């Protein structure tokens, strides 16, 4: 860890003041070196008070998701253990794929403050305006057959829902497979892409976009999307939310890989599922039908009970849930 990130972590973890001498001793550097780092942090927007004979105290942090800020908050073993941050990029998924091709490690997280051509599912676009949102892509290298990969996206959905609860006290739901919704509107989308051989995965990139402190939405999205700020009325520390997502992901991922399916997570996922036991409409190409959502099975497929009592396991496909995104069914 670079010294700047470590000093930042020491200041953030401290209850009150941290003496300059303590920092010098810990990092085996001079007073001037510590003072220089503190000044750099101040220039980056950290408000740091220095009081003689007491030391330094962090008063406030800028709302940014730089590697240093996120790294100083992370308590994970491997998720986010390597970080790469961009002020602006086309898409963190595209960047992550390039890095994975070049050998980036399992657990590397790519972050961006703004995306110029963010990608959504089904060829749609995803907007990440600067200073307000989270765009992040995690590289994982699981030992999994390719047909089990779609479950990893469900695992990230659970992690984001848990992180929103932990950091913002917001109870969200998951619209299968992996939109995070609250009050019928979307706050997060996940796009997983993979590189694989016929029977093994090389790597996966799990891209997550969260509407955090956004307040303005284009007309066509007003009924369908919202943000954590809109829901809570409070500004959310994006870096704390990223760190919580990584911690939660690590927790759920470890359970998932034990059995390589959703059996340990299925019950919790189904508790979060929007529209469980309610009417849904399945939109498969050339095959649309209605039924009742019965939750996921251990393969992460959505079980839909048709009117004739037949239960269909939906593997991929668009499912409309009554009351979500303005759908009235
Ligand atoms: C969707 O709901 O359609 C999925 C949206 C996924 C958006 C995220 S933002 C970070 C990552 N980079 C991208 O280009 N897309 C994903």
mmCIF file of C-alpha atoms and ligand atoms in Angstrom:
data_model
loop_
_atom_site.group_PDB
_atom_site.id
_atom_site.type_symbol
_atom_site.label_atom_id
_atom_site.label_comp_id
_atom_site.label_asym_id
_atom_site.label_seq_id
_atom_site.Cartn_x
_atom_site.Cartn_y
_atom_site.Cartn_z
ATOM 1 C CA UNK A 1 0.000 0.000 0.000
ATOM 2 C CA UNK A 2 1.372 3.424 -0.862
ATOM 3 C CA UNK A 3 2.259 5.685 2.066
ATOM 4 C CA UNK A 4 -0.385 8.259 1.147
ATOM 5 C CA UNK A 5 -3.118 5.625 1.306
ATOM 6 C CA UNK A 6 -1.760 4.288 4.596
ATOM 7 C CA UNK A 7 -1.632 7.736 6.197
ATOM 8 C CA UNK A 8 -5.162 8.352 4.987
ATOM 9 C CA UNK A 9 -6.262 5.014 6.453
ATOM 10 C CA UNK A 10 -4.552 5.837 9.782
ATOM 11 C CA UNK A 11 -6.309 9.220 9.957
ATOM 12 C CA UNK A 12 -9.684 7.748 9.040
ATOM 13 C CA UNK A 13 -9.473 4.916 11.526
ATOM 14 C CA UNK A 14 -8.381 7.140 14.412
ATOM 15 C CA UNK A 15 -10.967 8.425 16.851
ATOM 16 C CA UNK A 16 -9.282 11.759 17.375
ATOM 17 C CA UNK A 17 -5.844 13.145 16.589
ATOM 18 C CA UNK A 18 -2.914 11.138 15.262
ATOM 19 C CA UNK A 19 0.421 12.647 16.213
ATOM 20 C CA UNK A 20 2.899 13.511 13.486
ATOM 21 C CA UNK A 21 5.565 11.595 15.400
ATOM 22 C CA UNK A 22 3.444 8.441 15.454
ATOM 23 C CA UNK A 23 3.099 8.618 11.661
ATOM 24 C CA UNK A 24 6.851 9.221 11.245
ATOM 25 C CA UNK A 25 7.629 6.204 13.428
ATOM 26 C CA UNK A 26 5.091 3.983 11.749
ATOM 27 C CA UNK A 27 6.303 4.696 8.204
ATOM 28 C CA UNK A 28 9.929 5.404 9.105
ATOM 29 C CA UNK A 29 9.939 8.768 7.352
ATOM 30 C CA UNK A 30 10.708 12.355 8.360
ATOM 31 C CA UNK A 31 8.237 14.929 9.695
ATOM 32 C CA UNK A 32 8.571 16.794 6.399
ATOM 33 C CA UNK A 33 7.586 13.691 4.426
ATOM 34 C CA UNK A 34 4.421 13.292 6.539
ATOM 35 C CA UNK A 35 3.644 17.000 6.231
ATOM 36 C CA UNK A 36 4.011 16.764 2.429
ATOM 37 C CA UNK A 37 1.540 13.876 2.216
ATOM 38 C CA UNK A 38 -0.942 15.731 4.430
ATOM 39 C CA UNK A 39 -0.651 18.750 2.132
ATOM 40 C CA UNK A 40 -1.231 16.596 -0.952
ATOM 41 C CA UNK A 41 -4.358 15.189 0.669
ATOM 42 C CA UNK A 42 -5.567 18.715 1.478
ATOM 43 C CA UNK A 43 -5.065 19.711 -2.151
ATOM 44 C CA UNK A 44 -7.215 16.739 -3.158
ATOM 45 C CA UNK A 45 -10.068 18.056 -1.019
ATOM 46 C CA UNK A 46 -9.511 16.316 2.331
ATOM 47 C CA UNK A 47 -10.120 18.706 5.216
ATOM 48 C CA UNK A 48 -7.370 17.965 7.762
ATOM 49 C CA UNK A 49 -6.901 19.911 10.963
ATOM 50 C CA UNK A 50 -3.414 20.125 12.464
ATOM 51 C CA UNK A 51 -3.012 21.173 16.086
ATOM 52 C CA UNK A 52 0.361 21.552 17.731
ATOM 53 C CA UNK A 53 1.213 18.885 20.309
ATOM 54 C CA UNK A 54 -1.895 16.885 19.260
ATOM 55 C CA UNK A 55 -1.292 16.110 15.614
ATOM 56 C CA UNK A 56 -3.593 15.652 12.639
ATOM 57 C CA UNK A 57 -7.314 14.987 12.540
ATOM 58 C CA UNK A 58 -9.444 14.326 9.495
ATOM 59 C CA UNK A 59 -12.499 16.588 9.427
ATOM 60 C CA UNK A 60 -14.031 15.602 6.108
ATOM 61 C CA UNK A 61 -13.248 13.622 2.983
ATOM 62 C CA UNK A 62 -14.131 14.577 -0.569
ATOM 63 C CA UNK A 63 -16.829 12.420 -2.161
ATOM 64 C CA UNK A 64 -14.552 10.596 -4.573
ATOM 65 C CA UNK A 65 -13.896 6.947 -5.432
ATOM 66 C CA UNK A 66 -10.167 7.153 -6.144
ATOM 67 C CA UNK A 67 -7.980 4.111 -5.428
ATOM 68 C CA UNK A 68 -6.562 5.841 -2.365
ATOM 69 C CA UNK A 69 -9.880 6.719 -0.823
ATOM 70 C CA UNK A 70 -11.504 3.336 -1.539
ATOM 71 C CA UNK A 71 -8.305 1.447 -0.606
ATOM 72 C CA UNK A 72 -8.100 3.236 2.737
ATOM 73 C CA UNK A 73 -11.591 1.935 3.635
ATOM 74 C CA UNK A 74 -11.347 -1.653 2.359
ATOM 75 C CA UNK A 75 -11.212 -4.491 4.854
ATOM 76 C CA UNK A 76 -11.414 -7.390 2.393
ATOM 77 C CA UNK A 77 -9.068 -10.309 1.854
ATOM 78 C CA UNK A 78 -9.144 -10.276 -1.948
ATOM 79 C CA UNK A 79 -12.092 -8.302 -3.390
ATOM 80 C CA UNK A 80 -10.659 -4.962 -4.518
ATOM 81 C CA UNK A 81 -7.145 -5.952 -3.442
ATOM 82 C CA UNK A 82 -5.842 -4.242 -6.588
ATOM 83 C CA UNK A 83 -7.553 -0.998 -7.620
ATOM 84 C CA UNK A 84 -7.481 1.045 -10.796
ATOM 85 C CA UNK A 85 -9.280 4.396 -10.975
ATOM 86 C CA UNK A 86 -10.195 6.646 -13.923
ATOM 87 C CA UNK A 87 -11.668 10.151 -13.742
ATOM 88 C CA UNK A 88 -13.210 9.427 -17.134
ATOM 89 C CA UNK A 89 -13.274 6.275 -19.223
ATOM 90 C CA UNK A 90 -15.442 4.758 -21.954
ATOM 91 C CA UNK A 91 -16.595 1.823 -19.862
ATOM 92 C CA UNK A 92 -15.065 0.152 -16.810
ATOM 93 C CA UNK A 93 -16.102 -3.230 -18.282
ATOM 94 C CA UNK A 94 -14.061 -2.521 -21.429
ATOM 95 C CA UNK A 95 -11.077 -1.407 -19.325
ATOM 96 C CA UNK A 96 -11.373 -4.430 -17.050
ATOM 97 C CA UNK A 97 -11.473 -6.822 -20.011
ATOM 98 C CA UNK A 98 -8.276 -5.276 -21.405
ATOM 99 C CA UNK A 99 -6.598 -5.626 -18.013
ATOM 100 C CA UNK A 100 -7.834 -9.206 -17.549
ATOM 101 C CA UNK A 101 -6.426 -10.123 -20.982
ATOM 102 C CA UNK A 102 -3.082 -8.772 -19.768
ATOM 103 C CA UNK A 103 -3.206 -10.969 -16.669
ATOM 104 C CA UNK A 104 -4.908 -8.739 -14.059
ATOM 105 C CA UNK A 105 -5.437 -10.723 -10.836
ATOM 106 C CA UNK A 106 -8.601 -12.208 -9.343
ATOM 107 C CA UNK A 107 -10.192 -9.474 -7.218
ATOM 108 C CA UNK A 108 -8.961 -6.471 -9.194
ATOM 109 C CA UNK A 109 -11.498 -3.627 -9.185
ATOM 110 C CA UNK A 110 -11.713 -0.965 -11.894
ATOM 111 C CA UNK A 111 -13.465 2.259 -10.868
ATOM 112 C CA UNK A 112 -14.525 5.356 -12.784
ATOM 113 C CA UNK A 113 -16.064 8.654 -11.736
ATOM 114 C CA UNK A 114 -17.583 9.101 -15.201
ATOM 115 C CA UNK A 115 -18.204 6.809 -18.176
ATOM 116 C CA UNK A 116 -18.536 8.112 -21.712
ATOM 117 C CA UNK A 117 -20.022 4.960 -23.243
ATOM 118 C CA UNK A 118 -21.243 2.905 -20.315
ATOM 119 C CA UNK A 119 -22.862 -0.355 -21.393
ATOM 120 C CA UNK A 120 -26.111 -1.845 -20.140
ATOM 121 C CA UNK A 121 -27.615 -5.278 -20.715
ATOM 122 C CA UNK A 122 -29.110 -6.187 -24.087
ATOM 123 C CA UNK A 123 -27.060 -3.615 -25.975
ATOM 124 C CA UNK A 124 -28.533 -0.696 -24.035
ATOM 125 C CA UNK A 125 -26.417 2.197 -22.814
ATOM 126 C CA UNK A 126 -25.793 3.172 -19.172
ATOM 127 C CA UNK A 127 -25.201 6.709 -18.023
ATOM 128 C CA UNK A 128 -22.571 7.599 -15.387
ATOM 129 C CA UNK A 129 -22.347 11.400 -15.103
ATOM 130 C CA UNK A 130 -19.334 12.737 -13.137
ATOM 131 C CA UNK A 131 -19.317 13.180 -9.364
ATOM 132 C CA UNK A 132 -22.606 11.410 -8.640
ATOM 133 C CA UNK A 133 -22.512 7.707 -9.353
ATOM 134 C CA UNK A 134 -20.545 4.512 -9.003
ATOM 135 C CA UNK A 135 -19.222 2.686 -12.056
ATOM 136 C CA UNK A 136 -17.100 -0.279 -11.045
ATOM 137 C CA UNK A 137 -16.054 -3.584 -12.557
ATOM 138 C CA UNK A 138 -14.646 -6.484 -10.595
ATOM 139 C CA UNK A 139 -12.420 -9.069 -12.288
ATOM 140 C CA UNK A 140 -12.882 -12.611 -10.987
ATOM 141 C CA UNK A 141 -11.305 -15.873 -12.081
ATOM 142 C CA UNK A 142 -13.589 -18.577 -10.664
ATOM 143 C CA UNK A 143 -13.133 -22.268 -11.336
ATOM 144 C CA UNK A 144 -16.557 -22.710 -12.839
ATOM 145 C CA UNK A 145 -18.089 -24.188 -15.958
ATOM 146 C CA UNK A 146 -19.410 -21.376 -18.196
ATOM 147 C CA UNK A 147 -23.055 -22.392 -17.725
ATOM 148 C CA UNK A 148 -22.837 -21.429 -14.018
ATOM 149 C CA UNK A 149 -21.498 -17.953 -14.616
ATOM 150 C CA UNK A 150 -24.846 -16.167 -14.720
ATOM 151 C CA UNK A 151 -25.206 -16.919 -10.988
ATOM 152 C CA UNK A 152 -22.214 -14.683 -10.221
ATOM 153 C CA UNK A 153 -24.346 -11.731 -11.261
ATOM 154 C CA UNK A 154 -26.999 -12.735 -8.730
ATOM 155 C CA UNK A 155 -24.268 -12.848 -6.082
ATOM 156 C CA UNK A 156 -23.223 -9.269 -6.912
ATOM 157 C CA UNK A 157 -26.887 -8.202 -6.763
ATOM 158 C CA UNK A 158 -27.133 -9.565 -3.223
ATOM 159 C CA UNK A 159 -23.898 -7.792 -2.285
ATOM 160 C CA UNK A 160 -25.151 -4.428 -3.545
ATOM 161 C CA UNK A 161 -28.484 -4.847 -1.732
ATOM 162 C CA UNK A 162 -26.645 -5.667 1.511
ATOM 163 C CA UNK A 163 -24.242 -2.728 1.045
ATOM 164 C CA UNK A 164 -27.150 -0.296 0.525
ATOM 165 C CA UNK A 165 -28.667 -1.574 3.771
ATOM 166 C CA UNK A 166 -25.330 -1.301 5.613
ATOM 167 C CA UNK A 167 -24.285 2.146 4.407
ATOM 168 C CA UNK A 168 -27.582 3.953 3.705
ATOM 169 C CA UNK A 169 -30.114 1.969 5.767
ATOM 170 C CA UNK A 170 -32.147 1.515 2.590
ATOM 171 C CA UNK A 171 -34.088 -1.703 2.107
ATOM 172 C CA UNK A 172 -33.861 -2.611 -1.557
ATOM 173 C CA UNK A 173 -35.237 -5.490 -3.563
ATOM 174 C CA UNK A 174 -33.808 -7.447 -6.464
ATOM 175 C CA UNK A 175 -35.682 -7.637 -9.715
ATOM 176 C CA UNK A 176 -34.537 -10.924 -11.207
ATOM 177 C CA UNK A 177 -31.919 -11.443 -12.348
ATOM 178 C CA UNK A 178 -30.001 -8.487 -10.996
ATOM 179 C CA UNK A 179 -31.550 -5.031 -11.029
ATOM 180 C CA UNK A 180 -31.586 -3.448 -7.595
ATOM 181 C CA UNK A 181 -34.844 -1.588 -7.112
ATOM 182 C CA UNK A 182 -36.517 0.456 -4.424
ATOM 183 C CA UNK A 183 -40.089 1.757 -4.460
ATOM 184 C CA UNK A 184 -40.510 0.296 -7.945
ATOM 185 C CA UNK A 185 -37.553 2.167 -9.438
ATOM 186 C CA UNK A 186 -34.078 1.015 -10.416
ATOM 187 C CA UNK A 187 -30.991 2.216 -8.562
ATOM 188 C CA UNK A 188 -28.438 -0.284 -9.836
ATOM 189 C CA UNK A 189 -27.746 -2.467 -12.859
ATOM 190 C CA UNK A 190 -25.164 -5.206 -13.332
ATOM 191 C CA UNK A 191 -23.553 -6.401 -16.554
ATOM 192 C CA UNK A 192 -21.337 -9.493 -16.438
ATOM 193 C CA UNK A 193 -19.153 -10.407 -19.392
ATOM 194 C CA UNK A 194 -16.940 -13.469 -19.689
ATOM 195 C CA UNK A 195 -14.069 -14.981 -21.552
ATOM 196 C CA UNK A 196 -14.193 -18.758 -21.574
ATOM 197 C CA UNK A 197 -13.130 -22.026 -23.153
ATOM 198 C CA UNK A 198 -15.856 -24.614 -23.876
ATOM 199 C CA UNK A 199 -15.636 -26.049 -20.356
ATOM 200 C CA UNK A 200 -13.782 -23.452 -18.262
ATOM 201 C CA UNK A 201 -13.943 -19.758 -17.510
ATOM 202 C CA UNK A 202 -10.816 -17.649 -18.105
ATOM 203 C CA UNK A 203 -12.167 -14.600 -16.354
ATOM 204 C CA UNK A 204 -15.355 -12.692 -15.670
ATOM 205 C CA UNK A 205 -15.852 -8.971 -15.415
ATOM 206 C CA UNK A 206 -18.795 -8.013 -13.217
ATOM 207 C CA UNK A 207 -19.762 -4.401 -13.961
ATOM 208 C CA UNK A 208 -21.975 -2.570 -11.487
ATOM 209 C CA UNK A 209 -23.512 0.856 -11.949
ATOM 210 C CA UNK A 210 -25.188 2.509 -8.944
ATOM 211 C CA UNK A 211 -27.169 5.749 -8.993
ATOM 212 C CA UNK A 212 -25.914 7.288 -5.775
ATOM 213 C CA UNK A 213 -26.138 11.084 -5.522
ATOM 214 C CA UNK A 214 -27.930 11.707 -8.805
ATOM 215 C CA UNK A 215 -30.983 13.933 -8.700
ATOM 216 C CA UNK A 216 -31.730 14.609 -12.368
ATOM 217 C CA UNK A 217 -32.947 11.870 -14.690
ATOM 218 C CA UNK A 218 -33.851 12.177 -18.360
ATOM 219 C CA UNK A 219 -37.613 12.348 -19.021
ATOM 220 C CA UNK A 220 -37.832 8.759 -20.319
ATOM 221 C CA UNK A 221 -36.248 7.368 -17.137
ATOM 222 C CA UNK A 222 -38.114 9.430 -14.537
ATOM 223 C CA UNK A 223 -40.681 6.686 -13.846
ATOM 224 C CA UNK A 224 -38.117 3.899 -13.956
ATOM 225 C CA UNK A 225 -34.972 5.051 -12.188
ATOM 226 C CA UNK A 226 -34.036 6.745 -8.947
ATOM 227 C CA UNK A 227 -30.987 7.244 -6.730
ATOM 228 C CA UNK A 228 -29.991 6.613 -3.124
ATOM 229 C CA UNK A 229 -29.981 10.384 -2.530
ATOM 230 C CA UNK A 230 -33.541 10.664 -3.841
ATOM 231 C CA UNK A 231 -34.616 7.794 -1.598
ATOM 232 C CA UNK A 232 -32.891 8.840 1.629
ATOM 233 C CA UNK A 233 -32.677 12.612 1.272
ATOM 234 C CA UNK A 234 -29.025 12.341 2.319
ATOM 235 C CA UNK A 235 -25.794 12.527 0.409
ATOM 236 C CA UNK A 236 -24.061 9.124 0.361
ATOM 237 C CA UNK A 237 -20.291 8.593 0.668
ATOM 238 C CA UNK A 238 -19.616 6.726 -2.583
ATOM 239 C CA UNK A 239 -16.286 5.277 -1.438
ATOM 240 C CA UNK A 240 -17.885 3.803 1.701
ATOM 241 C CA UNK A 241 -20.529 2.192 -0.512
ATOM 242 C CA UNK A 242 -17.900 0.726 -2.886
ATOM 243 C CA UNK A 243 -15.979 -0.677 0.099
ATOM 244 C CA UNK A 244 -19.171 -2.188 1.552
ATOM 245 C CA UNK A 245 -20.050 -3.763 -1.833
ATOM 246 C CA UNK A 246 -16.627 -5.442 -1.939
ATOM 247 C CA UNK A 247 -16.924 -6.737 1.624
ATOM 248 C CA UNK A 248 -20.394 -8.098 0.998
ATOM 249 C CA UNK A 249 -19.413 -9.586 -2.346
ATOM 250 C CA UNK A 250 -16.506 -11.417 -0.768
ATOM 251 C CA UNK A 251 -18.843 -12.824 1.880
ATOM 252 C CA UNK A 252 -21.471 -14.069 -0.599
ATOM 253 C CA UNK A 253 -18.928 -15.243 -3.200
ATOM 254 C CA UNK A 254 -17.198 -17.445 -0.626
ATOM 255 C CA UNK A 255 -20.515 -19.126 0.137
ATOM 256 C CA UNK A 256 -21.322 -19.484 -3.569
ATOM 257 C CA UNK A 257 -18.015 -21.173 -4.491
ATOM 258 C CA UNK A 258 -18.344 -23.736 -1.690
ATOM 259 C CA UNK A 259 -21.111 -25.517 -3.595
ATOM 260 C CA UNK A 260 -20.835 -23.623 -6.895
ATOM 261 C CA UNK A 261 -24.514 -22.886 -6.945
ATOM 262 C CA UNK A 262 -27.083 -20.780 -5.106
ATOM 263 C CA UNK A 263 -28.167 -23.413 -2.586
ATOM 264 C CA UNK A 264 -26.668 -21.552 0.397
ATOM 265 C CA UNK A 265 -27.929 -18.178 -0.844
ATOM 266 C CA UNK A 266 -31.246 -19.062 -2.443
ATOM 267 C CA UNK A 267 -33.401 -18.369 0.613
ATOM 268 C CA UNK A 268 -31.886 -14.957 1.238
ATOM 269 C CA UNK A 269 -32.094 -14.077 -2.473
ATOM 270 C CA UNK A 270 -35.775 -15.044 -2.537
ATOM 271 C CA UNK A 271 -36.458 -12.828 0.488
ATOM 272 C CA UNK A 272 -35.054 -9.907 -1.497
ATOM 273 C CA UNK A 273 -36.813 -10.822 -4.712
ATOM 274 C CA UNK A 274 -39.266 -8.207 -5.993
ATOM 275 C CA UNK A 275 -42.658 -9.652 -6.872
ATOM 276 C CA UNK A 276 -42.233 -13.105 -5.355
ATOM 277 C CA UNK A 277 -45.560 -14.954 -5.467
ATOM 278 C CA UNK A 278 -46.946 -12.116 -7.601
ATOM 279 C CA UNK A 279 -47.879 -12.061 -11.298
ATOM 280 C CA UNK A 280 -45.025 -11.733 -13.786
ATOM 281 C CA UNK A 281 -44.797 -11.665 -17.549
ATOM 282 C CA UNK A 282 -41.930 -13.525 -19.205
ATOM 283 C CA UNK A 283 -40.737 -11.977 -22.437
ATOM 284 C CA UNK A 284 -38.673 -14.564 -24.285
ATOM 285 C CA UNK A 285 -38.099 -13.912 -27.977
ATOM 286 C CA UNK A 286 -41.126 -15.334 -29.787
ATOM 287 C CA UNK A 287 -42.550 -16.702 -26.549
ATOM 288 C CA UNK A 288 -44.364 -14.415 -24.121
ATOM 289 C CA UNK A 289 -46.397 -15.768 -21.255
ATOM 290 C CA UNK A 290 -47.773 -14.842 -17.849
ATOM 291 C CA UNK A 291 -47.479 -16.656 -14.570
ATOM 292 C CA UNK A 292 -46.655 -16.320 -10.911
ATOM 293 C CA UNK A 293 -43.083 -15.832 -9.704
ATOM 294 C CA UNK A 294 -42.061 -18.570 -7.269
ATOM 295 C CA UNK A 295 -38.480 -17.427 -6.633
ATOM 296 C CA UNK A 296 -35.177 -18.823 -7.856
ATOM 297 C CA UNK A 297 -33.943 -22.423 -7.710
ATOM 298 C CA UNK A 298 -30.408 -23.444 -6.729
ATOM 299 C CA UNK A 299 -29.215 -22.753 -10.287
ATOM 300 C CA UNK A 300 -30.387 -19.142 -10.082
ATOM 301 C CA UNK A 301 -33.200 -19.701 -12.569
ATOM 302 C CA UNK A 302 -36.522 -17.966 -11.942
ATOM 303 C CA UNK A 303 -39.356 -20.408 -11.366
ATOM 304 C CA UNK A 304 -42.570 -19.215 -12.974
ATOM 305 C CA UNK A 305 -45.816 -21.053 -12.368
ATOM 306 C CA UNK A 306 -48.025 -20.885 -15.427
ATOM 307 C CA UNK A 307 -51.818 -20.670 -15.198
ATOM 308 C CA UNK A 308 -52.119 -24.418 -15.914
ATOM 309 C CA UNK A 309 -49.912 -25.177 -12.883
ATOM 310 C CA UNK A 310 -46.802 -26.027 -14.932
ATOM 311 C CA UNK A 311 -43.570 -24.613 -13.442
ATOM 312 C CA UNK A 312 -41.046 -23.252 -15.912
ATOM 313 C CA UNK A 313 -37.426 -22.430 -14.956
ATOM 314 C CA UNK A 314 -36.462 -19.227 -16.787
ATOM 315 C CA UNK A 315 -32.711 -19.186 -17.450
ATOM 316 C CA UNK A 316 -32.344 -15.967 -19.376
ATOM 317 C CA UNK A 317 -34.925 -13.508 -20.511
ATOM 318 C CA UNK A 318 -36.703 -10.365 -19.616
ATOM 319 C CA UNK A 319 -39.305 -10.609 -16.889
ATOM 320 C CA UNK A 320 -41.765 -7.827 -16.128
ATOM 321 C CA UNK A 321 -42.920 -7.562 -12.552
ATOM 322 C CA UNK A 322 -46.112 -5.734 -11.684
ATOM 323 C CA UNK A 323 -45.480 -2.394 -9.975
ATOM 324 C CA UNK A 324 -41.854 -2.169 -11.127
ATOM 325 C CA UNK A 325 -40.745 0.371 -13.730
ATOM 326 C CA UNK A 326 -44.342 1.490 -14.227
ATOM 327 C CA UNK A 327 -45.455 -1.974 -15.427
ATOM 328 C CA UNK A 328 -49.101 -2.543 -14.562
ATOM 329 C CA UNK A 329 -49.517 -5.968 -16.168
HETATM 330 C C1 LIG B 1 -28.108 -2.871 -16.903
HETATM 331 O O1 LIG B 1 -28.914 -2.819 -15.969
HETATM 332 O O2 LIG B 1 -28.481 -2.785 -18.077
HETATM 333 C C2 LIG B 1 -26.647 -3.081 -16.582
HETATM 334 C C3 LIG B 1 -25.923 -1.803 -16.350
HETATM 335 C C4 LIG B 1 -24.464 -2.007 -16.008
HETATM 336 C C5 LIG B 1 -23.707 -0.700 -15.879
HETATM 337 C C6 LIG B 1 -22.316 -0.875 -15.331
HETATM 338 S S1 LIG B 1 -21.552 0.652 -14.901
HETATM 339 C C7 LIG B 1 -20.022 -0.137 -14.689
HETATM 340 C C8 LIG B 1 -19.901 -1.155 -15.796
HETATM 341 N N1 LIG B 1 -19.357 -0.556 -17.000
HETATM 342 C C9 LIG B 1 -20.227 -0.569 -18.010
HETATM 343 O O3 LIG B 1 -20.007 -0.104 -19.151
HETATM 344 N N2 LIG B 1 -21.386 -1.129 -17.610
HETATM 345 C C10 LIG B 1 -21.317 -1.577 -16.237
#
